[in-house]
Amino acid sequence: MSSQPQPIFLDGATLEGGGQLLRVALSLSALTYLPIHIWDIRANRARPKPNQPTGGLKPAHLAAVEWLANATNAETQGMFKGSSKLLFAPLYRGPSGASSGVRDQSSSQAKNGLAAGVWQNVYDGDTLSRRDSHIRLNSPGSVCLILQAILPYLLFHSLDNASTAFQDREGRAASIPLRVTIEGGTNVSKSPSVEYFSQVLIPLLVEKIGIPEIATTIIKRGWSSGRADVGVVQYDLMPFTHGSKLSKFELSNRGEVTRMNVSILAPGSAVRNSLRKKVTQRLLASYPDTNILYPIDEDTGSGARLYLLIVAETCNGYRLGQDCLWGRKINSATPDSVAETVIRALERELDKGRCVDEYMQDQLVVFQALAEGTSKVESGKNARATLHTQTARWVSAQVLGLTFDEQGNCSGCGFKVGENYMERRLDEAVADLEKVRIA
């Protein structure tokens, strides 16, 4: 059966009513080819300025929509800045995905920079070495939120990626490496930082859930504080191989905190030293048997740019983080204030007893939904799911027909890399109707 289903309608004002709803819906639609229609996009967001409309697509949201639309040959309506409605209908182009926005660097058109699509084949001599893609923002919109929207597609979509040029340890055909470069903000207010993604989210996805390695390279920082500045971040990853599935996972038994990783970005040695001293004193007072490391101690070069991230590592390999991007003028009291804010937030987070922090919780939902079998994430003591997490679960349920229990456990759809999931859903619906008819 190959008829195109009706779009899945999603009210953009539901629950969190912001960009999270849009990103999760886009991720699942791009992978499954199930069309979606979202209205009242980001309806619950405050007006940026008086007399301006609420919500709608901002440049960073639009960048993710446009990239996924080009990658999936999607038909769209409402794909423009400020739009409050979006129809997104990916077009399935066969099991190899060979026509999904790939261009060849060896062609004269590609060499002249004129080719269309989101991917460019890169060769080492006559051997295909990787595929590159570039996403550009003219403002410091969050690089990480763009990555969040496209990461499931990067990992699970079969971009004709079973190549004899690459083999795993058993000699089987492996995936072609991907490199995605994103221009935007690395340290942006109300958004996860590149440091949080590289120190918390990516290690947990790789070590605890089983996704392939992702390497992060910050080429240039981009800030929303001080003078707005656009940065550049490069991500290198190896997608899942064609036909593979993500196995169910369970995150439980967090264990004791054994190490604290402190990342400081601040102007001048005096501010950084003051911040380091305050953080060290407070952490030793609360966690005297914990090692304290400073993986990042960097001068921002601006009196309006200060960022602190503290990541707690446990004996069982879990990481929980809290951070602060200071958005006001820095003075002598700022280091103490920032340190106290982050450490108190981390203490509250650790007291909940769960394996992931409040910012990581919602990032796991898509992977629960795509995995085969029931994936479980320990919720801790008296810890309710965040509004972002509730939203991600709601979207996953609407698009994939899944259910989450009160503890947030979910039996995923068992998505197989390269499958036409839309076709599977249609066939299942026909089979169910036939059972009803026979009964």
CSV table of C-alpha atoms in Angstrom, one decimal:
chain,number,residue,atom,x,y,z
A,1,MET,CA,0.0,0.0,0.0
A,2,SER,CA,1.4,3.4,-0.9
A,3,SER,CA,-1.3,6.1,-0.5
A,4,GLN,CA,-0.2,9.3,1.3
A,5,PRO,CA,-1.8,9.6,4.8
A,6,GLN,CA,-3.5,12.7,6.1
A,7,PRO,CA,-1.2,15.0,8.2
A,8,ILE,CA,-1.0,14.5,11.9
A,9,PHE,CA,-2.4,17.7,13.4
A,10,LEU,CA,-0.5,19.1,16.4
A,11,ASP,CA,-1.6,22.1,18.5
A,12,GLY,CA,1.6,24.1,19.0
A,13,ALA,CA,0.2,25.6,22.2
A,14,THR,CA,0.1,22.2,24.0
A,15,LEU,CA,1.9,21.9,27.3
A,16,GLU,CA,5.3,23.7,26.9
A,17,GLY,CA,4.0,25.3,23.8
A,18,GLY,CA,7.5,26.3,22.5
A,19,GLY,CA,10.2,25.1,20.2
A,20,GLN,CA,10.6,21.7,21.8
A,21,LEU,CA,7.2,20.6,20.4
A,22,LEU,CA,8.3,21.7,16.9
A,23,ARG,CA,11.7,20.0,17.1
A,24,VAL,CA,10.4,16.6,18.3
A,25,ALA,CA,7.7,16.6,15.7
A,26,LEU,CA,10.1,17.5,12.9
A,27,SER,CA,12.6,14.8,14.0
A,28,LEU,CA,9.9,12.1,14.0
A,29,SER,CA,8.3,13.2,10.8
A,30,ALA,CA,11.6,13.4,8.9
A,31,LEU,CA,12.4,9.8,9.9
A,32,THR,CA,9.0,8.2,9.4
A,33,TYR,CA,7.8,10.2,6.4
A,34,LEU,CA,4.6,10.8,8.3
A,35,PRO,CA,3.3,14.3,7.4
A,36,ILE,CA,2.6,16.8,10.2
A,37,HIS,CA,0.6,20.0,10.4
A,38,ILE,CA,1.4,22.3,13.4
A,39,TRP,CA,-0.5,25.4,14.2
A,40,ASP,CA,0.0,28.1,16.8
A,41,ILE,CA,3.8,27.4,16.7
A,42,ARG,CA,5.5,28.5,19.9
A,43,ALA,CA,2.2,30.1,21.1
A,44,ASN,CA,3.2,30.1,24.7
A,45,ARG,CA,6.3,32.2,24.2
A,46,ALA,CA,6.4,35.8,25.4
A,47,ARG,CA,6.4,38.7,22.9
A,48,PRO,CA,10.0,39.7,22.0
A,49,LYS,CA,8.9,43.3,22.0
A,50,PRO,CA,5.7,45.2,22.6
A,51,ASN,CA,3.2,45.1,19.6
A,52,GLN,CA,5.0,42.1,18.1
A,53,PRO,CA,3.3,38.7,17.8
A,54,THR,CA,4.0,35.9,20.1
A,55,GLY,CA,5.7,32.7,18.9
A,56,GLY,CA,6.2,31.7,15.3
A,57,LEU,CA,9.3,30.4,13.6
A,58,LYS,CA,12.5,32.2,14.6
A,59,PRO,CA,15.7,31.9,12.5
A,60,ALA,CA,17.1,28.9,14.4
A,61,HIS,CA,13.8,27.0,14.1
A,62,LEU,CA,13.5,27.9,10.4
A,63,ALA,CA,17.1,26.7,9.8
A,64,ALA,CA,16.2,23.2,11.2
A,65,VAL,CA,13.0,23.1,9.2
A,66,GLU,CA,14.7,24.1,6.0
A,67,TRP,CA,17.5,21.6,6.4
A,68,LEU,CA,15.2,18.7,7.1
A,69,ALA,CA,12.9,19.8,4.3
A,70,ASN,CA,15.7,19.7,1.8
A,71,ALA,CA,17.1,16.5,3.2
A,72,THR,CA,13.8,14.7,2.9
A,73,ASN,CA,12.5,16.4,-0.3
A,74,ALA,CA,9.5,17.5,1.9
A,75,GLU,CA,6.6,19.5,0.6
A,76,THR,CA,6.0,22.4,3.0
A,77,GLN,CA,3.6,25.3,3.6
A,78,GLY,CA,4.4,28.1,6.1
A,79,MET,CA,8.2,27.7,6.0
A,80,PHE,CA,9.1,31.3,6.6
A,81,LYS,CA,10.3,33.5,9.5
A,82,GLY,CA,7.5,34.3,11.9
A,83,SER,CA,5.1,31.7,10.5
A,84,SER,CA,2.7,30.2,13.1
A,85,LYS,CA,1.6,27.3,11.0
A,86,LEU,CA,3.7,24.6,9.3
A,87,LEU,CA,2.8,21.7,7.0
A,88,PHE,CA,5.8,19.3,6.7
A,89,ALA,CA,5.3,16.3,4.4
A,90,PRO,CA,8.6,14.3,3.6
A,91,LEU,CA,8.7,12.4,0.4
A,92,TYR,CA,10.0,8.8,0.5
A,93,ARG,CA,12.5,8.2,-2.3
A,94,GLY,CA,13.3,4.5,-2.0
A,95,PRO,CA,15.2,2.3,0.4
A,96,SER,CA,18.6,3.6,-0.5
A,97,GLY,CA,17.8,7.2,0.2
A,98,ALA,CA,20.1,8.0,-2.8
A,99,SER,CA,18.2,11.1,-3.8
A,100,SER,CA,18.0,12.7,-0.4
A,101,GLY,CA,19.9,15.9,-1.1
A,102,VAL,CA,23.3,14.4,-1.9
A,103,ARG,CA,25.6,16.1,-4.3
A,104,ASP,CA,29.0,14.9,-5.5
A,105,GLN,CA,32.1,17.0,-4.9
A,106,SER,CA,33.7,15.5,-8.0
A,107,SER,CA,31.1,17.1,-10.3
A,108,SER,CA,32.0,20.3,-12.0
A,109,GLN,CA,28.8,21.9,-10.5
A,110,ALA,CA,29.9,20.9,-6.9
A,111,LYS,CA,33.4,22.1,-7.5
A,112,ASN,CA,32.0,25.5,-8.4
A,113,GLY,CA,29.8,25.5,-5.4
A,114,LEU,CA,26.6,25.5,-7.4
A,115,ALA,CA,25.0,22.2,-6.4
A,116,ALA,CA,21.8,22.0,-4.5
A,117,GLY,CA,20.9,19.7,-1.6
A,118,VAL,CA,22.2,19.4,2.0
A,119,TRP,CA,25.0,16.8,1.5
A,120,GLN,CA,28.3,17.1,-0.4
A,121,ASN,CA,30.4,13.9,-1.0
A,122,VAL,CA,34.0,14.5,0.0
A,123,TYR,CA,36.7,12.3,-1.6
A,124,ASP,CA,40.2,11.3,-0.7
A,125,GLY,CA,41.5,10.6,-4.2
A,126,ASP,CA,38.9,8.3,-5.7
A,127,THR,CA,37.6,7.1,-2.3
A,128,LEU,CA,34.6,8.6,-0.7
A,129,SER,CA,35.8,9.7,2.8
A,130,ARG,CA,32.7,11.4,4.3
A,131,ARG,CA,29.6,13.6,3.6
A,132,ASP,CA,29.5,17.2,4.6
A,133,SER,CA,26.7,19.6,5.3
A,134,HIS,CA,26.6,23.2,6.4
A,135,ILE,CA,23.9,25.1,8.2
A,136,ARG,CA,24.2,28.9,8.5
A,137,LEU,CA,22.6,31.4,10.8
A,138,ASN,CA,23.2,35.1,10.6
A,139,SER,CA,22.5,35.5,14.3
A,140,PRO,CA,23.6,33.6,17.4
A,141,GLY,CA,20.6,31.3,17.5
A,142,SER,CA,21.4,28.1,19.4
A,143,VAL,CA,23.6,25.6,17.5
A,144,CYS,CA,22.5,22.9,20.0
A,145,LEU,CA,18.8,23.3,19.4
A,146,ILE,CA,19.4,23.0,15.7
A,147,LEU,CA,21.4,19.8,16.3
A,148,GLN,CA,18.7,18.5,18.6
A,149,ALA,CA,16.1,18.8,15.8
A,150,ILE,CA,18.3,17.1,13.2
A,151,LEU,CA,20.3,14.5,15.2
A,152,PRO,CA,17.7,11.7,15.1
A,153,TYR,CA,17.7,12.0,11.3
A,154,LEU,CA,21.5,12.1,11.1
A,155,LEU,CA,21.7,8.9,13.2
A,156,PHE,CA,18.8,6.8,11.9
A,157,HIS,CA,18.2,7.8,8.3
A,158,SER,CA,19.8,5.5,5.7
A,159,LEU,CA,21.4,8.1,3.4
A,160,ASP,CA,22.5,5.3,1.0
A,161,ASN,CA,25.1,4.8,3.7
A,162,ALA,CA,25.9,1.0,3.4
A,163,SER,CA,29.2,1.4,1.5
A,164,THR,CA,31.9,-1.2,0.8
A,165,ALA,CA,34.4,1.6,1.4
A,166,PHE,CA,33.8,1.4,5.1
A,167,GLN,CA,33.8,-1.8,7.2
A,168,ASP,CA,33.3,-2.6,10.9
A,169,ARG,CA,35.5,-4.9,12.9
A,170,GLU,CA,33.6,-8.0,11.6
A,171,GLY,CA,34.2,-6.8,8.0
A,172,ARG,CA,30.6,-5.8,7.3
A,173,ALA,CA,29.7,-2.7,5.3
A,174,ALA,CA,29.5,0.3,7.7
A,175,SER,CA,28.1,3.7,7.4
A,176,ILE,CA,29.7,6.7,5.7
A,177,PRO,CA,31.0,9.3,8.2
A,178,LEU,CA,29.1,12.6,8.3
A,179,ARG,CA,30.3,16.1,9.2
A,180,VAL,CA,27.8,18.8,10.0
A,181,THR,CA,29.0,22.3,10.5
A,182,ILE,CA,26.5,24.8,12.1
A,183,GLU,CA,27.0,28.5,12.4
A,184,GLY,CA,25.1,30.1,15.3
A,185,GLY,CA,25.4,30.6,19.0
A,186,THR,CA,27.4,28.3,21.3
A,187,ASN,CA,26.5,30.0,24.5
A,188,VAL,CA,22.9,31.4,24.2
A,189,SER,CA,20.4,32.4,26.9
A,190,LYS,CA,17.6,29.9,27.6
A,191,SER,CA,19.3,27.2,25.5
A,192,PRO,CA,21.7,24.4,26.1
A,193,SER,CA,25.4,25.2,25.6
A,194,VAL,CA,27.9,23.4,23.4
A,195,GLU,CA,29.7,22.5,26.7
A,196,TYR,CA,26.6,20.9,28.1
A,197,PHE,CA,26.0,18.9,25.0
A,198,SER,CA,29.6,17.7,24.7
A,199,GLN,CA,30.0,16.9,28.5
A,200,VAL,CA,26.6,15.6,29.4
A,201,LEU,CA,24.2,14.8,26.6
A,202,ILE,CA,26.5,13.2,24.0
A,203,PRO,CA,28.5,11.0,26.5
A,204,LEU,CA,25.2,9.8,28.0
A,205,LEU,CA,23.7,9.0,24.6
A,206,VAL,CA,26.9,7.2,23.5
A,207,GLU,CA,27.8,5.3,26.8
A,208,LYS,CA,24.3,4.5,28.2
A,209,ILE,CA,22.0,4.4,25.1
A,210,GLY,CA,24.3,3.1,22.5
A,211,ILE,CA,24.4,5.7,19.7
A,212,PRO,CA,27.6,6.0,17.7
A,213,GLU,CA,30.4,8.4,18.7
A,214,ILE,CA,29.9,12.1,18.1
A,215,ALA,CA,33.0,14.4,18.0
A,216,THR,CA,32.5,18.1,18.7
A,217,THR,CA,34.9,20.8,17.5
A,218,ILE,CA,34.3,24.4,18.4
A,219,ILE,CA,35.8,26.5,15.6
A,220,LYS,CA,34.6,29.8,17.0
A,221,ARG,CA,32.3,30.7,19.9
A,222,GLY,CA,29.0,32.5,19.3
A,223,TRP,CA,27.4,34.5,22.1
A,224,SER,CA,24.0,36.0,22.8
A,225,SER,CA,25.3,38.1,25.7
A,226,GLY,CA,27.4,41.3,25.1
A,227,ARG,CA,27.8,42.1,21.4
A,228,ALA,CA,25.9,39.4,19.5
A,229,ASP,CA,28.5,37.1,17.8
A,230,VAL,CA,28.0,34.1,15.5
A,231,GLY,CA,30.1,31.0,16.1
A,232,VAL,CA,30.9,27.8,14.3
A,233,VAL,CA,30.7,24.3,15.6
A,234,GLN,CA,31.6,21.1,13.7
A,235,TYR,CA,30.1,17.7,14.5
A,236,ASP,CA,31.6,14.4,13.2
A,237,LEU,CA,29.5,11.3,13.5
A,238,MET,CA,28.9,7.8,12.1
A,239,PRO,CA,25.3,6.9,11.6
A,240,PHE,CA,23.7,3.6,12.4
A,241,THR,CA,24.1,1.1,9.6
A,242,HIS,CA,21.2,0.3,7.2
A,243,GLY,CA,18.8,-2.2,8.7
A,244,SER,CA,19.9,-1.8,12.3
A,245,LYS,CA,17.7,-0.8,15.3
A,246,LEU,CA,18.4,0.9,18.6
A,247,SER,CA,18.1,-1.6,21.4
A,248,LYS,CA,16.0,-0.8,24.5
A,249,PHE,CA,17.9,0.9,27.4
A,250,GLU,CA,17.5,1.3,31.1
A,251,LEU,CA,18.9,4.2,33.1
A,252,SER,CA,18.9,3.3,36.8
A,253,ASN,CA,21.1,3.1,39.9
A,254,ARG,CA,22.8,6.4,39.6
A,255,GLY,CA,25.5,5.8,42.2
A,256,GLU,CA,27.5,8.2,44.3
A,257,VAL,CA,29.1,11.4,42.9
A,258,THR,CA,32.8,10.9,42.5
A,259,ARG,CA,33.9,13.8,40.4
A,260,MET,CA,32.9,17.4,39.5
A,261,ASN,CA,33.9,18.9,36.2
A,262,VAL,CA,33.9,22.7,36.2
A,263,SER,CA,34.0,24.7,33.0
A,264,ILE,CA,34.6,28.4,33.3
A,265,LEU,CA,34.3,31.0,30.5
A,266,ALA,CA,34.9,34.5,31.9
A,267,PRO,CA,36.7,37.7,31.1
A,268,GLY,CA,40.3,38.1,32.5
A,269,SER,CA,42.2,36.0,35.0
A,270,ALA,CA,40.9,37.9,38.1
A,271,VAL,CA,37.3,37.0,37.4
A,272,ARG,CA,38.1,33.4,36.5
A,273,ASN,CA,40.3,33.0,39.6
A,274,SER,CA,37.7,34.4,41.8
A,275,LEU,CA,35.0,32.1,40.3
A,276,ARG,CA,37.3,29.1,40.6
A,277,LYS,CA,38.1,29.8,44.2
A,278,LYS,CA,34.4,30.2,45.1
A,279,VAL,CA,33.3,27.1,43.3
A,280,THR,CA,36.1,25.0,44.8
A,281,GLN,CA,35.3,26.2,48.4
A,282,ARG,CA,31.6,25.5,48.0
A,283,LEU,CA,32.0,22.1,46.3
A,284,LEU,CA,34.5,20.9,48.9
A,285,ALA,CA,32.2,22.0,51.7
A,286,SER,CA,29.3,19.9,50.2
A,287,TYR,CA,31.2,17.1,48.6
A,288,PRO,CA,34.5,16.7,50.5
A,289,ASP,CA,35.4,13.3,49.0
A,290,THR,CA,34.9,14.4,45.4
A,291,ASN,CA,37.6,15.2,42.9
A,292,ILE,CA,37.3,18.6,41.2
A,293,LEU,CA,38.6,19.1,37.7
A,294,TYR,CA,38.6,22.2,35.5
A,295,PRO,CA,38.4,20.9,31.9
A,296,ILE,CA,37.7,24.4,30.5
A,297,ASP,CA,39.2,27.7,31.8
A,298,GLU,CA,38.8,30.2,29.0
A,299,ASP,CA,39.0,34.0,28.7
A,300,THR,CA,35.9,35.3,26.9
A,301,GLY,CA,37.5,38.7,26.2
A,302,SER,CA,34.3,40.6,27.0
A,303,GLY,CA,33.1,42.1,30.2
A,304,ALA,CA,29.6,41.0,29.3
A,305,ARG,CA,30.3,37.3,28.8
A,306,LEU,CA,30.5,34.8,31.6
A,307,TYR,CA,29.4,31.2,31.6
A,308,LEU,CA,29.7,28.5,34.3
A,309,LEU,CA,28.9,24.7,33.9
A,310,ILE,CA,29.3,22.2,36.7
A,311,VAL,CA,28.9,18.5,35.8
A,312,ALA,CA,28.6,15.8,38.5
A,313,GLU,CA,29.9,12.4,37.4
A,314,THR,CA,28.9,9.3,39.4
A,315,CYS,CA,30.6,6.0,40.0
A,316,ASN,CA,28.2,4.3,37.6
A,317,GLY,CA,29.0,6.6,34.7
A,318,TYR,CA,26.1,9.1,34.9
A,319,ARG,CA,26.5,12.8,34.4
A,320,LEU,CA,24.2,15.6,35.6
A,321,GLY,CA,24.9,19.2,34.9
A,322,GLN,CA,23.7,22.7,35.9
A,323,ASP,CA,24.9,26.0,34.4
A,324,CYS,CA,24.5,29.7,34.2
A,325,LEU,CA,25.0,32.2,31.4
A,326,TRP,CA,25.4,35.6,33.1
A,327,GLY,CA,23.4,38.2,31.1
A,328,ARG,CA,24.3,41.4,33.0
A,329,LYS,CA,27.3,43.6,33.6
A,330,ILE,CA,30.0,41.7,35.5
A,331,ASN,CA,31.2,43.2,38.8
A,332,SER,CA,33.2,42.0,41.8
A,333,ALA,CA,30.1,40.3,43.3
A,334,THR,CA,29.3,38.3,40.1
A,335,PRO,CA,31.6,35.3,40.6
A,336,ASP,CA,30.1,34.5,44.0
A,337,SER,CA,26.5,35.0,42.7
A,338,VAL,CA,27.0,32.7,39.7
A,339,ALA,CA,28.8,30.0,41.7
A,340,GLU,CA,26.1,30.0,44.3
A,341,THR,CA,23.3,29.9,41.8
A,342,VAL,CA,24.8,26.9,39.9
A,343,ILE,CA,25.9,24.9,42.9
A,344,ARG,CA,22.5,25.3,44.6
A,345,ALA,CA,20.7,24.1,41.4
A,346,LEU,CA,23.1,21.1,41.2
A,347,GLU,CA,22.5,20.2,44.8
A,348,ARG,CA,18.7,20.3,44.2
A,349,GLU,CA,19.1,18.2,41.2
A,350,LEU,CA,21.3,15.6,42.9
A,351,ASP,CA,18.9,15.4,45.8
A,352,LYS,CA,16.2,14.1,43.4
A,353,GLY,CA,18.1,10.9,43.0
A,354,ARG,CA,17.5,10.4,39.3
A,355,CYS,CA,20.1,9.4,36.7
A,356,VAL,CA,19.7,12.4,34.4
A,357,ASP,CA,19.2,16.1,35.1
A,358,GLU,CA,16.1,18.2,34.2
A,359,TYR,CA,17.6,19.3,30.9
A,360,MET,CA,18.6,15.8,29.8
A,361,GLN,CA,15.3,14.2,30.6
A,362,ASP,CA,13.3,15.5,27.6
A,363,GLN,CA,16.3,14.8,25.2
A,364,LEU,CA,15.8,11.0,25.8
A,365,VAL,CA,12.2,10.8,24.8
A,366,VAL,CA,12.8,10.5,21.0
A,367,PHE,CA,15.3,7.7,21.6
A,368,GLN,CA,12.8,5.9,23.8
A,369,ALA,CA,10.2,6.3,21.1
A,370,LEU,CA,12.5,4.9,18.3
A,371,ALA,CA,14.1,2.0,20.3
A,372,GLU,CA,12.9,-1.6,20.1
A,373,GLY,CA,11.4,-2.7,23.4
A,374,THR,CA,10.6,-0.9,26.6
A,375,SER,CA,13.2,1.7,27.6
A,376,LYS,CA,13.2,2.9,31.2
A,377,VAL,CA,14.6,6.0,32.8
A,378,GLU,CA,14.6,6.1,36.6
A,379,SER,CA,12.6,9.2,37.7
A,380,GLY,CA,14.0,9.6,41.2
A,381,LYS,CA,12.2,10.5,44.4
A,382,ASN,CA,9.2,12.8,44.1
A,383,ALA,CA,10.6,14.1,40.7
A,384,ARG,CA,7.9,15.0,38.2
A,385,ALA,CA,8.6,15.1,34.5
A,386,THR,CA,9.5,18.5,33.3
A,387,LEU,CA,7.1,20.4,31.1
A,388,HIS,CA,9.5,19.9,28.2
A,389,THR,CA,9.6,16.1,28.9
A,390,GLN,CA,5.8,16.0,29.0
A,391,THR,CA,5.6,17.8,25.7
A,392,ALA,CA,8.1,15.5,24.0
A,393,ARG,CA,6.1,12.4,25.2
A,394,TRP,CA,2.9,14.0,24.0
A,395,VAL,CA,4.3,14.6,20.5
A,396,SER,CA,5.8,11.1,20.3
A,397,ALA,CA,2.4,9.6,21.3
A,398,GLN,CA,0.6,11.7,18.7
A,399,VAL,CA,3.0,10.9,15.8
A,400,LEU,CA,4.0,7.3,16.6
A,401,GLY,CA,0.9,6.1,18.5
A,402,LEU,CA,3.0,5.2,21.6
A,403,THR,CA,2.1,5.4,25.3
A,404,PHE,CA,4.2,6.4,28.3
A,405,ASP,CA,3.4,5.1,31.7
A,406,GLU,CA,3.4,7.2,34.9
A,407,GLN,CA,7.2,6.5,35.4
A,408,GLY,CA,7.9,7.7,31.8
A,409,ASN,CA,8.7,4.2,30.5
A,410,CYS,CA,7.8,3.6,26.9
A,411,SER,CA,7.7,0.6,24.5
A,412,GLY,CA,9.3,2.1,21.3
A,413,CYS,CA,8.3,1.6,17.7
A,414,GLY,CA,11.5,-0.4,16.9
A,415,PHE,CA,12.4,1.9,14.0
A,416,LYS,CA,14.7,0.1,11.5
A,417,VAL,CA,17.2,2.3,9.7
A,418,GLY,CA,16.2,2.7,6.1
A,419,GLU,CA,12.6,1.4,6.5
A,420,ASN,CA,9.6,3.2,5.1
A,421,TYR,CA,7.9,3.6,8.4
A,422,MET,CA,4.9,5.3,6.9
A,423,GLU,CA,4.3,2.3,4.7
A,424,ARG,CA,4.5,0.1,7.8
A,425,ARG,CA,1.9,2.1,9.7
A,426,LEU,CA,-0.5,2.0,6.7
A,427,ASP,CA,-0.1,-1.7,6.3
A,428,GLU,CA,-0.7,-2.2,10.0
A,429,ALA,CA,-3.9,-0.1,9.8
A,430,VAL,CA,-5.1,-2.2,6.8
A,431,ALA,CA,-4.4,-5.4,8.7
A,432,ASP,CA,-6.3,-4.1,11.8
A,433,LEU,CA,-9.3,-3.3,9.6
A,434,GLU,CA,-9.2,-6.7,8.0
A,435,LYS,CA,-9.2,-8.4,11.5
A,436,VAL,CA,-12.3,-6.3,12.4
A,437,ARG,CA,-14.0,-7.3,9.1
A,438,ILE,CA,-13.3,-11.0,9.7
A,439,ALA,CA,-14.4,-10.9,13.3
